[in-house]
Amino acid sequence: MPLSDYVFTSESVSEGHPDKVCDRISDEVVDAYLRAYPYSRVACETLVTTNRVVIAGEVRGPEIITADHIRCIAREAIRHIGYTQPGFDWRTVQIDVLLHEQSADIALGVDAREDKDEGAGDQGIMFGYACDETPALMPAPIWYAHRILQSLSRARHSGELPQLGPDAKSQVSLRYVDGRPVEATCVVVSTQHRADVCQAQVREIVREHVRRVLPEGWMPSENDFYVNPTGRFVIGGPEGDAGLTGRKIIVDTYGGAAPHGGGAFSGKDPTKVDRSAAYAARYLAKNVVAAGLARKCLIQLAYAIGVSKPLSIYVDLMDTGEVDPKRLARFFHEIDLSPRAIRERLGLNRPIYARTAAYGHFGRDPEPDGGFSWERTDLVDELRRRFA
């Protein structure tokens, strides 16, 4: 029997967290290449530390994207995030670009030929998940953790909260009764701030944003509401801690409420199934829940490098389904889930990735230019016809 009464916790980090600075820069590089040529290949990793950015990886794309162009892209990303502190300033930070041509051996497996469709860019397993706990069909703890930081970020960028810095973290613990979230038992928020702002001021600033985000009556007790538990958070971002692309994969997905395949998303073009197939799995799972076929849906896809079709499709409705998950799996086998078909169905060969780098790749609204296309629910009618 599944556990029905429990407390579950998820965390989020802001766009100024060192790892998220890296994710943003890596995805800005992906967008730059796709903007210049939609079928560019990019596998970009970024490292940040005090006054230093290192961008490395493999690319195949137009020569107009030069090292100087990438330095400008990275500097602009850092400026937009808001770093002007002595140990990490967008105007003076040193940026090293160490990108090189994609391996010919990898390209051989991925490229389409007369005798084969385009293959997956690597082997691996990818998971998609959806549940009916929130309007976005996302697990509630990660949903609220993201929204708290997004609220603080909007206020900082608007000028309402100039006393806050870019680096921040949140953590939300929710109590579940009969499998449904009913209250927040604990909320933790750590946010960078100016040296002239005291702990009590930061606490009251954060309290208002937490109260806005949580449902009425969910605010935890004072003893279970933690703001900057160390008492001071002035030195933040890459000045205080090094960052790397792809170190916040649970923040990027479902907050630990569902498995993650292990591959990061940021810095990768959509031939990399770590990214595109994880988006496809979320798309399928969300449509299952939106169609009312289950309250929860977990989907796993598996691929081999150079092979176009998924090796396996696994569906688990977690004892909440109205249909046989094996029938759903057979239906998904009828859908073309090759990397090429996923990209075409979801329109992934577009510069839509920098916006995914913070506050989660899932649970966001589909955008007019194709951003977050994997959040569409345009399979609902077909699913209902097949399985209602």
mmCIF file with all atom_site columns, N, CA, C and O in Angstrom, residues 331-376:
data_model
loop_
_atom_site.group_PDB
_atom_site.id
_atom_site.type_symbol
_atom_site.label_atom_id
_atom_site.label_alt_id
_atom_site.label_comp_id
_atom_site.label_asym_id
_atom_site.label_entity_id
_atom_site.label_seq_id
_atom_site.pdbx_PDB_ins_code
_atom_site.Cartn_x
_atom_site.Cartn_y
_atom_site.Cartn_z
_atom_site.occupancy
_atom_site.B_iso_or_equiv
_atom_site.pdbx_formal_charge
_atom_site.auth_seq_id
_atom_site.auth_comp_id
_atom_site.auth_asym_id
_atom_site.auth_atom_id
_atom_site.pdbx_PDB_model_num
ATOM 1   N N  . PHE A 1 331 ? -0.108 2.429  -26.293 1.00 0.00 ? 331 PHE A N  1
ATOM 2   C CA . PHE A 1 331 ? -0.491 3.618  -27.043 1.00 0.00 ? 331 PHE A CA 1
ATOM 3   C C  . PHE A 1 331 ? 0.715  4.526  -27.291 1.00 0.00 ? 331 PHE A C  1
ATOM 4   O O  . PHE A 1 331 ? 0.907  5.050  -28.398 1.00 0.00 ? 331 PHE A O  1
ATOM 5   N N  . PHE A 1 332 ? 1.550  4.703  -26.276 1.00 0.00 ? 332 PHE A N  1
ATOM 6   C CA . PHE A 1 332 ? 2.721  5.561  -26.445 1.00 0.00 ? 332 PHE A CA 1
ATOM 7   C C  . PHE A 1 332 ? 3.732  4.957  -27.417 1.00 0.00 ? 332 PHE A C  1
ATOM 8   O O  . PHE A 1 332 ? 4.478  5.693  -28.075 1.00 0.00 ? 332 PHE A O  1
ATOM 9   N N  . HIS A 1 333 ? 3.747  3.626  -27.530 1.00 0.00 ? 333 HIS A N  1
ATOM 10  C CA . HIS A 1 333 ? 4.605  2.989  -28.525 1.00 0.00 ? 333 HIS A CA 1
ATOM 11  C C  . HIS A 1 333 ? 4.152  3.351  -29.947 1.00 0.00 ? 333 HIS A C  1
ATOM 12  O O  . HIS A 1 333 ? 4.962  3.307  -30.880 1.00 0.00 ? 333 HIS A O  1
ATOM 13  N N  . GLU A 1 334 ? 2.882  3.702  -30.106 1.00 0.00 ? 334 GLU A N  1
ATOM 14  C CA . GLU A 1 334 ? 2.385  4.101  -31.431 1.00 0.00 ? 334 GLU A CA 1
ATOM 15  C C  . GLU A 1 334 ? 2.832  5.520  -31.795 1.00 0.00 ? 334 GLU A C  1
ATOM 16  O O  . GLU A 1 334 ? 2.810  5.897  -32.969 1.00 0.00 ? 334 GLU A O  1
ATOM 17  N N  . ILE A 1 335 ? 3.206  6.318  -30.801 1.00 0.00 ? 335 ILE A N  1
ATOM 18  C CA . ILE A 1 335 ? 3.654  7.689  -31.046 1.00 0.00 ? 335 ILE A CA 1
ATOM 19  C C  . ILE A 1 335 ? 5.139  7.653  -31.389 1.00 0.00 ? 335 ILE A C  1
ATOM 20  O O  . ILE A 1 335 ? 5.922  6.948  -30.761 1.00 0.00 ? 335 ILE A O  1
ATOM 21  N N  . ASP A 1 336 ? 5.523  8.399  -32.403 1.00 0.00 ? 336 ASP A N  1
ATOM 22  C CA . ASP A 1 336 ? 6.940  8.469  -32.780 1.00 0.00 ? 336 ASP A CA 1
ATOM 23  C C  . ASP A 1 336 ? 7.690  9.273  -31.730 1.00 0.00 ? 336 ASP A C  1
ATOM 24  O O  . ASP A 1 336 ? 7.504  10.485 -31.599 1.00 0.00 ? 336 ASP A O  1
ATOM 25  N N  . LEU A 1 337 ? 8.527  8.582  -30.961 1.00 0.00 ? 337 LEU A N  1
ATOM 26  C CA . LEU A 1 337 ? 9.312  9.225  -29.914 1.00 0.00 ? 337 LEU A CA 1
ATOM 27  C C  . LEU A 1 337 ? 10.802 9.223  -30.252 1.00 0.00 ? 337 LEU A C  1
ATOM 28  O O  . LEU A 1 337 ? 11.650 9.227  -29.370 1.00 0.00 ? 337 LEU A O  1
ATOM 29  N N  . SER A 1 338 ? 11.109 9.227  -31.538 1.00 0.00 ? 338 SER A N  1
ATOM 30  C CA . SER A 1 338 ? 12.492 9.419  -31.956 1.00 0.00 ? 338 SER A CA 1
ATOM 31  C C  . SER A 1 338 ? 12.907 10.848 -31.616 1.00 0.00 ? 338 SER A C  1
ATOM 32  O O  . SER A 1 338 ? 12.060 11.752 -31.505 1.00 0.00 ? 338 SER A O  1
ATOM 33  N N  . PRO A 1 339 ? 14.211 11.100 -31.444 1.00 0.00 ? 339 PRO A N  1
ATOM 34  C CA . PRO A 1 339 ? 14.639 12.477 -31.154 1.00 0.00 ? 339 PRO A CA 1
ATOM 35  C C  . PRO A 1 339 ? 14.147 13.478 -32.195 1.00 0.00 ? 339 PRO A C  1
ATOM 36  O O  . PRO A 1 339 ? 13.716 14.583 -31.851 1.00 0.00 ? 339 PRO A O  1
ATOM 37  N N  . ARG A 1 340 ? 14.180 13.102 -33.471 1.00 0.00 ? 340 ARG A N  1
ATOM 38  C CA . ARG A 1 340 ? 13.708 14.001 -34.528 1.00 0.00 ? 340 ARG A CA 1
ATOM 39  C C  . ARG A 1 340 ? 12.223 14.305 -34.345 1.00 0.00 ? 340 ARG A C  1
ATOM 40  O O  . ARG A 1 340 ? 11.787 15.463 -34.413 1.00 0.00 ? 340 ARG A O  1
ATOM 41  N N  . ALA A 1 341 ? 11.408 13.263 -34.115 1.00 0.00 ? 341 ALA A N  1
ATOM 42  C CA . ALA A 1 341 ? 9.964  13.463 -33.989 1.00 0.00 ? 341 ALA A CA 1
ATOM 43  C C  . ALA A 1 341 ? 9.609  14.274 -32.741 1.00 0.00 ? 341 ALA A C  1
ATOM 44  O O  . ALA A 1 341 ? 8.685  15.097 -32.770 1.00 0.00 ? 341 ALA A O  1
ATOM 45  N N  . ILE A 1 342 ? 10.322 14.035 -31.656 1.00 0.00 ? 342 ILE A N  1
ATOM 46  C CA . ILE A 1 342 ? 10.076 14.822 -30.441 1.00 0.00 ? 342 ILE A CA 1
ATOM 47  C C  . ILE A 1 342 ? 10.336 16.300 -30.721 1.00 0.00 ? 342 ILE A C  1
ATOM 48  O O  . ILE A 1 342 ? 9.541  17.168 -30.370 1.00 0.00 ? 342 ILE A O  1
ATOM 49  N N  . ARG A 1 343 ? 11.455 16.570 -31.378 1.00 0.00 ? 343 ARG A N  1
ATOM 50  C CA . ARG A 1 343 ? 11.804 17.961 -31.656 1.00 0.00 ? 343 ARG A CA 1
ATOM 51  C C  . ARG A 1 343 ? 10.775 18.618 -32.566 1.00 0.00 ? 343 ARG A C  1
ATOM 52  O O  . ARG A 1 343 ? 10.428 19.786 -32.386 1.00 0.00 ? 343 ARG A O  1
ATOM 53  N N  . GLU A 1 344 ? 10.282 17.864 -33.543 1.00 0.00 ? 344 GLU A N  1
ATOM 54  C CA . GLU A 1 344 ? 9.297  18.430 -34.459 1.00 0.00 ? 344 GLU A CA 1
ATOM 55  C C  . GLU A 1 344 ? 7.949  18.635 -33.766 1.00 0.00 ? 344 GLU A C  1
ATOM 56  O O  . GLU A 1 344 ? 7.288  19.662 -33.946 1.00 0.00 ? 344 GLU A O  1
ATOM 57  N N  . ARG A 1 345 ? 7.517  17.655 -32.966 1.00 0.00 ? 345 ARG A N  1
ATOM 58  C CA . ARG A 1 345 ? 6.222  17.773 -32.279 1.00 0.00 ? 345 ARG A CA 1
ATOM 59  C C  . ARG A 1 345 ? 6.231  18.932 -31.296 1.00 0.00 ? 345 ARG A C  1
ATOM 60  O O  . ARG A 1 345 ? 5.252  19.692 -31.206 1.00 0.00 ? 345 ARG A O  1
ATOM 61  N N  . LEU A 1 346 ? 7.318  19.092 -30.562 1.00 0.00 ? 346 LEU A N  1
ATOM 62  C CA . LEU A 1 346 ? 7.370  20.111 -29.520 1.00 0.00 ? 346 LEU A CA 1
ATOM 63  C C  . LEU A 1 346 ? 8.077  21.392 -29.969 1.00 0.00 ? 346 LEU A C  1
ATOM 64  O O  . LEU A 1 346 ? 8.170  22.348 -29.191 1.00 0.00 ? 346 LEU A O  1
ATOM 65  N N  . GLY A 1 347 ? 8.572  21.419 -31.211 1.00 0.00 ? 347 GLY A N  1
ATOM 66  C CA . GLY A 1 347 ? 9.216  22.624 -31.729 1.00 0.00 ? 347 GLY A CA 1
ATOM 67  C C  . GLY A 1 347 ? 10.462 23.008 -30.953 1.00 0.00 ? 347 GLY A C  1
ATOM 68  O O  . GLY A 1 347 ? 10.629 24.168 -30.553 1.00 0.00 ? 347 GLY A O  1
ATOM 69  N N  . LEU A 1 348 ? 11.352 22.049 -30.740 1.00 0.00 ? 348 LEU A N  1
ATOM 70  C CA . LEU A 1 348 ? 12.488 22.268 -29.847 1.00 0.00 ? 348 LEU A CA 1
ATOM 71  C C  . LEU A 1 348 ? 13.712 22.879 -30.516 1.00 0.00 ? 348 LEU A C  1
ATOM 72  O O  . LEU A 1 348 ? 14.670 23.223 -29.820 1.00 0.00 ? 348 LEU A O  1
ATOM 73  N N  . ASN A 1 349 ? 13.718 23.011 -31.840 1.00 0.00 ? 349 ASN A N  1
ATOM 74  C CA . ASN A 1 349 ? 14.874 23.601 -32.514 1.00 0.00 ? 349 ASN A CA 1
ATOM 75  C C  . ASN A 1 349 ? 14.764 25.124 -32.553 1.00 0.00 ? 349 ASN A C  1
ATOM 76  O O  . ASN A 1 349 ? 14.931 25.756 -33.593 1.00 0.00 ? 349 ASN A O  1
ATOM 77  N N  . ARG A 1 350 ? 14.456 25.697 -31.402 1.00 0.00 ? 350 ARG A N  1
ATOM 78  C CA . ARG A 1 350 ? 14.276 27.141 -31.293 1.00 0.00 ? 350 ARG A CA 1
ATOM 79  C C  . ARG A 1 350 ? 15.034 27.662 -30.083 1.00 0.00 ? 350 ARG A C  1
ATOM 80  O O  . ARG A 1 350 ? 15.306 26.907 -29.136 1.00 0.00 ? 350 ARG A O  1
ATOM 81  N N  . PRO A 1 351 ? 15.364 28.947 -30.062 1.00 0.00 ? 351 PRO A N  1
ATOM 82  C CA . PRO A 1 351 ? 16.091 29.510 -28.917 1.00 0.00 ? 351 PRO A CA 1
ATOM 83  C C  . PRO A 1 351 ? 15.163 29.787 -27.740 1.00 0.00 ? 351 PRO A C  1
ATOM 84  O O  . PRO A 1 351 ? 14.816 30.927 -27.433 1.00 0.00 ? 351 PRO A O  1
ATOM 85  N N  . ILE A 1 352 ? 14.791 28.726 -27.032 1.00 0.00 ? 352 ILE A N  1
ATOM 86  C CA . ILE A 1 352 ? 13.779 28.817 -25.970 1.00 0.00 ? 352 ILE A CA 1
ATOM 87  C C  . ILE A 1 352 ? 14.303 28.310 -24.626 1.00 0.00 ? 352 ILE A C  1
ATOM 88  O O  . ILE A 1 352 ? 13.520 28.056 -23.711 1.00 0.00 ? 352 ILE A O  1
ATOM 89  N N  . TYR A 1 353 ? 15.615 28.192 -24.469 1.00 0.00 ? 353 TYR A N  1
ATOM 90  C CA . TYR A 1 353 ? 16.130 27.434 -23.340 1.00 0.00 ? 353 TYR A CA 1
ATOM 91  C C  . TYR A 1 353 ? 16.663 28.261 -22.178 1.00 0.00 ? 353 TYR A C  1
ATOM 92  O O  . TYR A 1 353 ? 16.624 27.806 -21.026 1.00 0.00 ? 353 TYR A O  1
ATOM 93  N N  . ALA A 1 354 ? 17.151 29.476 -22.416 1.00 0.00 ? 354 ALA A N  1
ATOM 94  C CA . ALA A 1 354 ? 17.692 30.262 -21.301 1.00 0.00 ? 354 ALA A CA 1
ATOM 95  C C  . ALA A 1 354 ? 16.646 30.465 -20.211 1.00 0.00 ? 354 ALA A C  1
ATOM 96  O O  . ALA A 1 354 ? 16.965 30.464 -19.015 1.00 0.00 ? 354 ALA A O  1
ATOM 97  N N  . ARG A 1 355 ? 15.392 30.601 -20.610 1.00 0.00 ? 355 ARG A N  1
ATOM 98  C CA . ARG A 1 355 ? 14.312 30.839 -19.640 1.00 0.00 ? 355 ARG A CA 1
ATOM 99  C C  . ARG A 1 355 ? 14.026 29.613 -18.771 1.00 0.00 ? 355 ARG A C  1
ATOM 100 O O  . ARG A 1 355 ? 13.355 29.724 -17.741 1.00 0.00 ? 355 ARG A O  1
ATOM 101 N N  . THR A 1 356 ? 14.507 28.449 -19.186 1.00 0.00 ? 356 THR A N  1
ATOM 102 C CA . THR A 1 356 ? 14.276 27.240 -18.390 1.00 0.00 ? 356 THR A CA 1
ATOM 103 C C  . THR A 1 356 ? 15.296 27.071 -17.271 1.00 0.00 ? 356 THR A C  1
ATOM 104 O O  . THR A 1 356 ? 15.131 26.205 -16.417 1.00 0.00 ? 356 THR A O  1
ATOM 105 N N  . ALA A 1 357 ? 16.355 27.887 -17.285 1.00 0.00 ? 357 ALA A N  1
ATOM 106 C CA . ALA A 1 357 ? 17.511 27.602 -16.425 1.00 0.00 ? 357 ALA A CA 1
ATOM 107 C C  . ALA A 1 357 ? 17.217 27.758 -14.941 1.00 0.00 ? 357 ALA A C  1
ATOM 108 O O  . ALA A 1 357 ? 17.928 27.187 -14.116 1.00 0.00 ? 357 ALA A O  1
ATOM 109 N N  . ALA A 1 358 ? 16.211 28.531 -14.565 1.00 0.00 ? 358 ALA A N  1
ATOM 110 C CA . ALA A 1 358 ? 15.872 28.684 -13.144 1.00 0.00 ? 358 ALA A CA 1
ATOM 111 C C  . ALA A 1 358 ? 14.380 28.486 -12.950 1.00 0.00 ? 358 ALA A C  1
ATOM 112 O O  . ALA A 1 358 ? 13.582 28.730 -13.854 1.00 0.00 ? 358 ALA A O  1
ATOM 113 N N  . TYR A 1 359 ? 14.019 28.017 -11.755 1.00 0.00 ? 359 TYR A N  1
ATOM 114 C CA . TYR A 1 359 ? 12.628 27.814 -11.326 1.00 0.00 ? 359 TYR A CA 1
ATOM 115 C C  . TYR A 1 359 ? 11.936 26.671 -12.051 1.00 0.00 ? 359 TYR A C  1
ATOM 116 O O  . TYR A 1 359 ? 10.710 26.641 -12.142 1.00 0.00 ? 359 TYR A O  1
ATOM 117 N N  . GLY A 1 360 ? 12.719 25.713 -12.532 1.00 0.00 ? 360 GLY A N  1
ATOM 118 C CA . GLY A 1 360 ? 12.145 24.471 -13.026 1.00 0.00 ? 360 GLY A CA 1
ATOM 119 C C  . GLY A 1 360 ? 11.859 24.460 -14.505 1.00 0.00 ? 360 GLY A C  1
ATOM 120 O O  . GLY A 1 360 ? 11.439 25.458 -15.087 1.00 0.00 ? 360 GLY A O  1
ATOM 121 N N  . HIS A 1 361 ? 12.091 23.301 -15.122 1.00 0.00 ? 361 HIS A N  1
ATOM 122 C CA . HIS A 1 361 ? 11.767 23.109 -16.530 1.00 0.00 ? 361 HIS A CA 1
ATOM 123 C C  . HIS A 1 361 ? 10.306 22.697 -16.719 1.00 0.00 ? 361 HIS A C  1
ATOM 124 O O  . HIS A 1 361 ? 9.809  22.725 -17.841 1.00 0.00 ? 361 HIS A O  1
ATOM 125 N N  . PHE A 1 362 ? 9.639  22.349 -15.620 1.00 0.00 ? 362 PHE A N  1
ATOM 126 C CA . PHE A 1 362 ? 8.273  21.837 -15.710 1.00 0.00 ? 362 PHE A CA 1
ATOM 127 C C  . PHE A 1 362 ? 7.339  22.653 -14.819 1.00 0.00 ? 362 PHE A C  1
ATOM 128 O O  . PHE A 1 362 ? 7.766  23.300 -13.864 1.00 0.00 ? 362 PHE A O  1
ATOM 129 N N  . GLY A 1 363 ? 6.050  22.589 -15.160 1.00 0.00 ? 363 GLY A N  1
ATOM 130 C CA . GLY A 1 363 ? 5.062  23.338 -14.392 1.00 0.00 ? 363 GLY A CA 1
ATOM 131 C C  . GLY A 1 363 ? 4.957  24.792 -14.801 1.00 0.00 ? 363 GLY A C  1
ATOM 132 O O  . GLY A 1 363 ? 4.352  25.598 -14.097 1.00 0.00 ? 363 GLY A O  1
ATOM 133 N N  . ARG A 1 364 ? 5.512  25.151 -15.953 1.00 0.00 ? 364 ARG A N  1
ATOM 134 C CA . ARG A 1 364 ? 5.456  26.526 -16.448 1.00 0.00 ? 364 ARG A CA 1
ATOM 135 C C  . ARG A 1 364 ? 4.391  26.619 -17.542 1.00 0.00 ? 364 ARG A C  1
ATOM 136 O O  . ARG A 1 364 ? 4.009  25.617 -18.144 1.00 0.00 ? 364 ARG A O  1
ATOM 137 N N  . ASP A 1 365 ? 3.949  27.812 -17.839 1.00 0.00 ? 365 ASP A N  1
ATOM 138 C CA . ASP A 1 365 ? 2.918  27.989 -18.868 1.00 0.00 ? 365 ASP A CA 1
ATOM 139 C C  . ASP A 1 365 ? 3.541  27.941 -20.260 1.00 0.00 ? 365 ASP A C  1
ATOM 140 O O  . ASP A 1 365 ? 4.579  28.576 -20.498 1.00 0.00 ? 365 ASP A O  1
ATOM 141 N N  . PRO A 1 366 ? 2.932  27.215 -21.210 1.00 0.00 ? 366 PRO A N  1
ATOM 142 C CA . PRO A 1 366 ? 3.407  27.276 -22.602 1.00 0.00 ? 366 PRO A CA 1
ATOM 143 C C  . PRO A 1 366 ? 3.371  28.718 -23.099 1.00 0.00 ? 366 PRO A C  1
ATOM 144 O O  . PRO A 1 366 ? 2.446  29.470 -22.785 1.00 0.00 ? 366 PRO A O  1
ATOM 145 N N  . GLU A 1 367 ? 4.394  29.103 -23.873 1.00 0.00 ? 367 GLU A N  1
ATOM 146 C CA . GLU A 1 367 ? 4.529  30.489 -24.306 1.00 0.00 ? 367 GLU A CA 1
ATOM 147 C C  . GLU A 1 367 ? 4.302  30.621 -25.814 1.00 0.00 ? 367 GLU A C  1
ATOM 148 O O  . GLU A 1 367 ? 4.499  29.661 -26.565 1.00 0.00 ? 367 GLU A O  1
ATOM 149 N N  . PRO A 1 368 ? 3.890  31.797 -26.282 1.00 0.00 ? 368 PRO A N  1
ATOM 150 C CA . PRO A 1 368 ? 3.535  31.966 -27.697 1.00 0.00 ? 368 PRO A CA 1
ATOM 151 C C  . PRO A 1 368 ? 4.656  31.631 -28.677 1.00 0.00 ? 368 PRO A C  1
ATOM 152 O O  . PRO A 1 368 ? 4.393  31.187 -29.795 1.00 0.00 ? 368 PRO A O  1
ATOM 153 N N  . ASP A 1 369 ? 5.918  31.825 -28.269 1.00 0.00 ? 369 ASP A N  1
ATOM 154 C CA . ASP A 1 369 ? 7.022  31.553 -29.188 1.00 0.00 ? 369 ASP A CA 1
ATOM 155 C C  . ASP A 1 369 ? 7.499  30.106 -29.120 1.00 0.00 ? 369 ASP A C  1
ATOM 156 O O  . ASP A 1 369 ? 8.510  29.750 -29.726 1.00 0.00 ? 369 ASP A O  1
ATOM 157 N N  . GLY A 1 370 ? 6.776  29.259 -28.393 1.00 0.00 ? 370 GLY A N  1
ATOM 158 C CA . GLY A 1 370 ? 7.143  27.850 -28.301 1.00 0.00 ? 370 GLY A CA 1
ATOM 159 C C  . GLY A 1 370 ? 7.858  27.468 -27.037 1.00 0.00 ? 370 GLY A C  1
ATOM 160 O O  . GLY A 1 370 ? 8.153  26.282 -26.827 1.00 0.00 ? 370 GLY A O  1
ATOM 161 N N  . GLY A 1 371 ? 8.136  28.421 -26.180 1.00 0.00 ? 371 GLY A N  1
ATOM 162 C CA . GLY A 1 371 ? 8.746  28.086 -24.896 1.00 0.00 ? 371 GLY A CA 1
ATOM 163 C C  . GLY A 1 371 ? 7.837  27.208 -24.063 1.00 0.00 ? 371 GLY A C  1
ATOM 164 O O  . GLY A 1 371 ? 6.623  27.391 -24.048 1.00 0.00 ? 371 GLY A O  1
ATOM 165 N N  . PHE A 1 372 ? 8.415  26.224 -23.390 1.00 0.00 ? 372 PHE A N  1
ATOM 166 C CA . PHE A 1 372 ? 7.682  25.288 -22.531 1.00 0.00 ? 372 PHE A CA 1
ATOM 167 C C  . PHE A 1 372 ? 6.549  24.589 -23.291 1.00 0.00 ? 372 PHE A C  1
ATOM 168 O O  . PHE A 1 372 ? 5.476  24.326 -22.755 1.00 0.00 ? 372 PHE A O  1
ATOM 169 N N  . SER A 1 373 ? 6.834  24.252 -24.538 1.00 0.00 ? 373 SER A N  1
ATOM 170 C CA . SER A 1 373 ? 5.824  23.572 -25.369 1.00 0.00 ? 373 SER A CA 1
ATOM 171 C C  . SER A 1 373 ? 5.445  22.211 -24.809 1.00 0.00 ? 373 SER A C  1
ATOM 172 O O  . SER A 1 373 ? 4.340  21.710 -25.060 1.00 0.00 ? 373 SER A O  1
ATOM 173 N N  . TRP A 1 374 ? 6.343  21.603 -24.043 1.00 0.00 ? 374 TRP A N  1
ATOM 174 C CA . TRP A 1 374 ? 6.081  20.291 -23.445 1.00 0.00 ? 374 TRP A CA 1
ATOM 175 C C  . TRP A 1 374 ? 5.043  20.358 -22.328 1.00 0.00 ? 374 TRP A C  1
ATOM 176 O O  . TRP A 1 374 ? 4.622  19.329 -21.809 1.00 0.00 ? 374 TRP A O  1
ATOM 177 N N  . GLU A 1 375 ? 4.608  21.565 -21.967 1.00 0.00 ? 375 GLU A N  1
ATOM 178 C CA . GLU A 1 375 ? 3.551  21.723 -20.972 1.00 0.00 ? 375 GLU A CA 1
ATOM 179 C C  . GLU A 1 375 ? 2.161  21.800 -21.603 1.00 0.00 ? 375 GLU A C  1
ATOM 180 O O  . GLU A 1 375 ? 1.166  21.930 -20.889 1.00 0.00 ? 375 GLU A O  1
ATOM 181 N N  . ARG A 1 376 ? 2.092  21.713 -22.923 1.00 0.00 ? 376 ARG A N  1
ATOM 182 C CA . ARG A 1 376 ? 0.779  21.708 -23.584 1.00 0.00 ? 376 ARG A CA 1
ATOM 183 C C  . ARG A 1 376 ? -0.001 20.449 -23.210 1.00 0.00 ? 376 ARG A C  1
ATOM 184 O O  . ARG A 1 376 ? 0.580  19.409 -22.893 1.00 0.00 ? 376 ARG A O  1
#
